[in-house]
PDB file of C-alpha atoms and ligand atoms in Angstrom:
ATOM      1  CA  MET A   1     124.094 103.034 101.953  1.00 48.00           C
ATOM      2  CA  SER A   2     121.443 101.678  98.953  1.00 56.00           C
ATOM      3  CA  MET A   3     117.835 101.404 100.436  1.00 82.00           C
ATOM      4  CA  MET A   4     116.417  99.795  97.297  1.00 86.00           C
ATOM      5  CA  ASN A   5     116.722  96.159  97.988  1.00 88.00           C
ATOM      6  CA  ASN A   6     116.049  93.144  95.592  1.00 93.00           C
ATOM      7  CA  VAL A   7     112.923  92.888  93.245  1.00 95.00           C
ATOM      8  CA  GLU A   8     110.496  91.427  95.618  1.00 95.00           C
ATOM      9  CA  HIS A   9     107.744  90.677  93.141  1.00 96.00           C
ATOM     10  CA  ILE A  10     106.429  91.175  89.741  1.00 98.00           C
ATOM     11  CA  GLY A  11     102.879  92.042  89.212  1.00 98.00           C
ATOM     12  CA  ILE A  12     100.971  90.495  86.341  1.00 98.00           C
ATOM     13  CA  ALA A  13      97.527  92.100  85.283  1.00 98.00           C
ATOM     14  CA  VAL A  14      95.403  88.944  84.323  1.00 98.00           C
ATOM     15  CA  ALA A  15      91.561  88.994  82.768  1.00 98.00           C
ATOM     16  CA  ASP A  16      90.902  86.084  84.821  1.00 98.00           C
ATOM     17  CA  LEU A  17      92.287  85.096  87.979  1.00 98.00           C
ATOM     18  CA  VAL A  18      90.815  81.815  88.257  1.00 97.00           C
ATOM     19  CA  ALA A  19      92.458  80.854  85.021  1.00 98.00           C
ATOM     20  CA  ALA A  20      95.627  82.563  85.333  1.00 98.00           C
ATOM     21  CA  GLU A  21      96.027  80.789  88.701  1.00 98.00           C
ATOM     22  CA  VAL A  22      95.666  77.553  87.036  1.00 98.00           C
ATOM     23  CA  VAL A  23      98.233  78.462  84.314  1.00 98.00           C
ATOM     24  CA  TYR A  24     100.790  80.066  86.917  1.00 98.00           C
ATOM     25  CA  SER A  25     100.258  77.025  89.302  1.00 98.00           C
ATOM     26  CA  ALA A  26     101.494  74.783  86.252  1.00 98.00           C
ATOM     27  CA  LEU A  27     104.308  76.860  84.920  1.00 97.00           C
ATOM     28  CA  LEU A  28     105.463  77.484  88.801  1.00 97.00           C
ATOM     29  CA  ASN A  29     104.885  74.032  89.732  1.00 96.00           C
ATOM     30  CA  SER A  30     103.504  75.196  93.044  1.00 96.00           C
ATOM     31  CA  GLU A  31     100.463  76.351  94.867  1.00 97.00           C
ATOM     32  CA  PRO A  32      99.791  80.272  95.778  1.00 98.00           C
ATOM     33  CA  TYR A  33     100.435  81.106  99.183  1.00 96.00           C
ATOM     34  CA  LYS A  34      98.164  83.896  99.442  1.00 95.00           C
ATOM     35  CA  ARG A  35      94.881  85.129  97.966  1.00 96.00           C
ATOM     36  CA  GLU A  36      94.076  88.475  98.862  1.00 95.00           C
ATOM     37  CA  ALA A  37      91.376  91.432  97.658  1.00 95.00           C
ATOM     38  CA  VAL A  38      92.535  94.756  98.019  1.00 90.00           C
ATOM     39  CA  GLU A  39      89.447  96.537  98.175  1.00 88.00           C
ATOM     40  CA  SER A  40      91.119 100.126  98.155  1.00 85.00           C
ATOM     41  CA  GLU A  41      92.671  99.372  94.687  1.00 88.00           C
ATOM     42  CA  HIS A  42      89.493  97.513  93.454  1.00 94.00           C
ATOM     43  CA  VAL A  43      91.978  94.487  92.330  1.00 96.00           C
ATOM     44  CA  ALA A  44      91.932  90.492  93.770  1.00 97.00           C
ATOM     45  CA  THR A  45      95.347  89.000  93.909  1.00 97.00           C
ATOM     46  CA  VAL A  46      97.012  85.809  94.205  1.00 98.00           C
ATOM     47  CA  PHE A  47     100.735  85.448  95.216  1.00 97.00           C
ATOM     48  CA  PHE A  48     103.238  82.726  94.262  1.00 98.00           C
ATOM     49  CA  LYS A  49     106.631  82.413  95.681  1.00 96.00           C
ATOM     50  CA  VAL A  50     109.191  80.753  94.063  1.00 93.00           C
ATOM     51  CA  ASN A  51     112.698  80.500  96.166  1.00 91.00           C
ATOM     52  CA  GLN A  52     112.924  84.530  96.711  1.00 87.00           C
ATOM     53  CA  THR A  53     110.859  85.617  94.016  1.00 91.00           C
ATOM     54  CA  LYS A  54     107.107  86.442  94.296  1.00 96.00           C
ATOM     55  CA  ILE A  55     104.809  86.719  91.415  1.00 98.00           C
ATOM     56  CA  GLU A  56     101.662  88.538  92.031  1.00 97.00           C
ATOM     57  CA  LEU A  57      98.545  88.144  89.782  1.00 98.00           C
ATOM     58  CA  LEU A  58      96.110  90.953  89.634  1.00 98.00           C
ATOM     59  CA  GLU A  59      92.693  90.987  88.419  1.00 98.00           C
ATOM     60  CA  ALA A  60      90.403  93.970  88.300  1.00 98.00           C
ATOM     61  CA  THR A  61      87.126  93.781  90.498  1.00 97.00           C
ATOM     62  CA  SER A  62      86.056  96.808  89.152  1.00 96.00           C
ATOM     63  CA  PRO A  63      85.885  98.874  85.833  1.00 93.00           C
ATOM     64  CA  ASP A  64      87.520 101.879  87.776  1.00 90.00           C
ATOM     65  CA  SER A  65      90.311  99.652  88.723  1.00 94.00           C
ATOM     66  CA  ALA A  66      93.597 100.720  87.239  1.00 94.00           C
ATOM     67  CA  ILE A  67      94.317  97.012  86.353  1.00 97.00           C
ATOM     68  CA  ALA A  68      90.911  97.220  84.024  1.00 97.00           C
ATOM     69  CA  ARG A  69      92.368 100.411  82.582  1.00 96.00           C
ATOM     70  CA  PHE A  70      95.595  98.933  81.818  1.00 96.00           C
ATOM     71  CA  ILE A  71      94.289  95.621  80.171  1.00 97.00           C
ATOM     72  CA  GLU A  72      91.838  97.441  78.006  1.00 97.00           C
ATOM     73  CA  LYS A  73      94.773  99.841  76.582  1.00 95.00           C
ATOM     74  CA  LYS A  74      97.615  96.967  76.830  1.00 95.00           C
ATOM     75  CA  GLY A  75      96.053  93.604  77.483  1.00 97.00           C
ATOM     76  CA  GLU A  76      97.341  91.334  79.730  1.00 98.00           C
ATOM     77  CA  GLY A  77     100.834  91.040  80.907  1.00 98.00           C
ATOM     78  CA  ILE A  78     103.743  92.649  83.333  1.00 98.00           C
ATOM     79  CA  HIS A  79     101.876  95.373  85.208  1.00 98.00           C
ATOM     80  CA  HIS A  80     104.673  96.395  87.611  1.00 97.00           C
ATOM     81  CA  ILE A  81     107.774  95.465  89.186  1.00 98.00           C
ATOM     82  CA  ALA A  82     108.167  96.158  93.061  1.00 97.00           C
ATOM     83  CA  PHE A  83     111.300  96.858  94.930  1.00 97.00           C
ATOM     84  CA  GLU A  84     111.635  96.006  98.516  1.00 96.00           C
ATOM     85  CA  VAL A  85     112.757  99.010 100.401  1.00 96.00           C
ATOM     86  CA  GLU A  86     114.213  99.562 104.180  1.00 93.00           C
ATOM     87  CA  ASP A  87     112.485 102.972 104.671  1.00 95.00           C
ATOM     88  CA  ILE A  88     109.876 103.914 102.157  1.00 96.00           C
ATOM     89  CA  LEU A  89     109.430 107.503 103.047  1.00 96.00           C
ATOM     90  CA  ALA A  90     113.575 107.844 102.757  1.00 96.00           C
ATOM     91  CA  GLU A  91     113.060 106.415  99.176  1.00 96.00           C
ATOM     92  CA  MET A  92     110.245 108.343  98.310  1.00 97.00           C
ATOM     93  CA  GLU A  93     111.914 111.592  99.239  1.00 96.00           C
ATOM     94  CA  ARG A  94     115.023 110.647  97.549  1.00 96.00           C
ATOM     95  CA  LEU A  95     113.307 109.749  94.152  1.00 97.00           C
ATOM     96  CA  ARG A  96     111.318 113.024  94.630  1.00 97.00           C
ATOM     97  CA  ASN A  97     114.358 115.021  94.981  1.00 97.00           C
ATOM     98  CA  ALA A  98     115.985 113.137  91.903  1.00 97.00           C
ATOM     99  CA  GLY A  99     112.839 114.325  89.728  1.00 97.00           C
ATOM    100  CA  PHE A 100     110.718 111.251  89.723  1.00 98.00           C
ATOM    101  CA  THR A 101     107.147 111.860  89.605  1.00 98.00           C
ATOM    102  CA  LEU A 102     105.371 109.560  92.311  1.00 98.00           C
ATOM    103  CA  LEU A 103     101.822 108.450  92.215  1.00 97.00           C
ATOM    104  CA  ASN A 104     101.128 108.321  95.917  1.00 95.00           C
ATOM    105  CA  GLU A 105     101.710 111.355  98.247  1.00 95.00           C
ATOM    106  CA  VAL A 106     102.264 109.006 101.170  1.00 96.00           C
ATOM    107  CA  PRO A 107     102.329 105.154 101.411  1.00 96.00           C
ATOM    108  CA  LYS A 108      99.410 103.200 101.453  1.00 93.00           C
ATOM    109  CA  PRO A 109      98.724  99.984 102.566  1.00 91.00           C
ATOM    110  CA  GLY A 110      99.008  97.341  99.740  1.00 88.00           C
ATOM    111  CA  ALA A 111      98.680  93.645  99.471  1.00 86.00           C
ATOM    112  CA  ASP A 112     100.680  91.042 101.306  1.00 87.00           C
ATOM    113  CA  ASN A 113     101.299  93.118 104.544  1.00 90.00           C
ATOM    114  CA  LYS A 114     103.063  96.121 102.707  1.00 93.00           C
ATOM    115  CA  LEU A 115     103.120  99.738 102.526  1.00 95.00           C
ATOM    116  CA  VAL A 116     103.406 100.854  99.233  1.00 95.00           C
ATOM    117  CA  CYS A 117     104.305 103.550  96.864  1.00 97.00           C
ATOM    118  CA  PHE A 118     104.054 103.852  92.806  1.00 97.00           C
ATOM    119  CA  VAL A 119     106.462 105.629  90.633  1.00 98.00           C
ATOM    120  CA  HIS A 120     104.631 106.809  87.410  1.00 97.00           C
ATOM    121  CA  PRO A 121     106.064 105.114  84.352  1.00 96.00           C
ATOM    122  CA  ARG A 122     106.711 107.960  82.413  1.00 96.00           C
ATOM    123  CA  SER A 123     109.563 108.344  85.092  1.00 95.00           C
ATOM    124  CA  ALA A 124     110.958 105.104  84.509  1.00 96.00           C
ATOM    125  CA  ASN A 125     110.850 104.107  80.897  1.00 97.00           C
ATOM    126  CA  GLY A 126     107.291 103.021  80.634  1.00 95.00           C
ATOM    127  CA  VAL A 127     107.454 100.531  83.350  1.00 97.00           C
ATOM    128  CA  LEU A 128     105.395 101.247  86.728  1.00 97.00           C
ATOM    129  CA  ILE A 129     107.736 100.856  89.524  1.00 98.00           C
ATOM    130  CA  GLU A 130     106.379 100.126  93.080  1.00 97.00           C
ATOM    131  CA  LEU A 131     108.326 100.424  96.357  1.00 97.00           C
ATOM    132  CA  CYS A 132     107.219  98.312  99.069  1.00 96.00           C
ATOM    133  CA  GLN A 133     108.139  97.977 102.856  1.00 96.00           C
ATOM    134  CA  GLU A 134     107.074  95.197 104.818  1.00 93.00           C
ATOM    135  CA  ILE A 135     104.918  96.512 107.522  1.00 91.00           C
ATOM    136  CA  ARG A 136     106.261  94.755 110.958  1.00 84.00           C
TER     137      ARG A 136
HETATM  138 ZN1   ZN B 201     102.841  94.624  93.354  1.00 59.13          ZN
END
């Protein structure tokens, strides 16, 4: 019955994507499988995959980006944890009814062929939570 699945990826805010890609390539001993700019979010991303676990490096491409504001406030580091969901609309409804604050009224297209919605960190003990559903 649970519609919240495994951790799909962990998002890490970085100041310099090229430098961070070198670090994470060495750390994970693997090359990224995808590089993608998400214009609507003003971010550039690089994705690694280690077995089932994905790491998303995010760099701001504009000072208006949430990633730019995050780094300004907190510095580089873990930005969000993303859970895979079967039915993002149903999960959004469930969380709304449970009193969580959602940052998106409707799911929006995210990186890596996903529909996404974010849960406000205020609702989740300081952690930004992403729900993501694969676009089939
Ligand atoms: Zn993400």
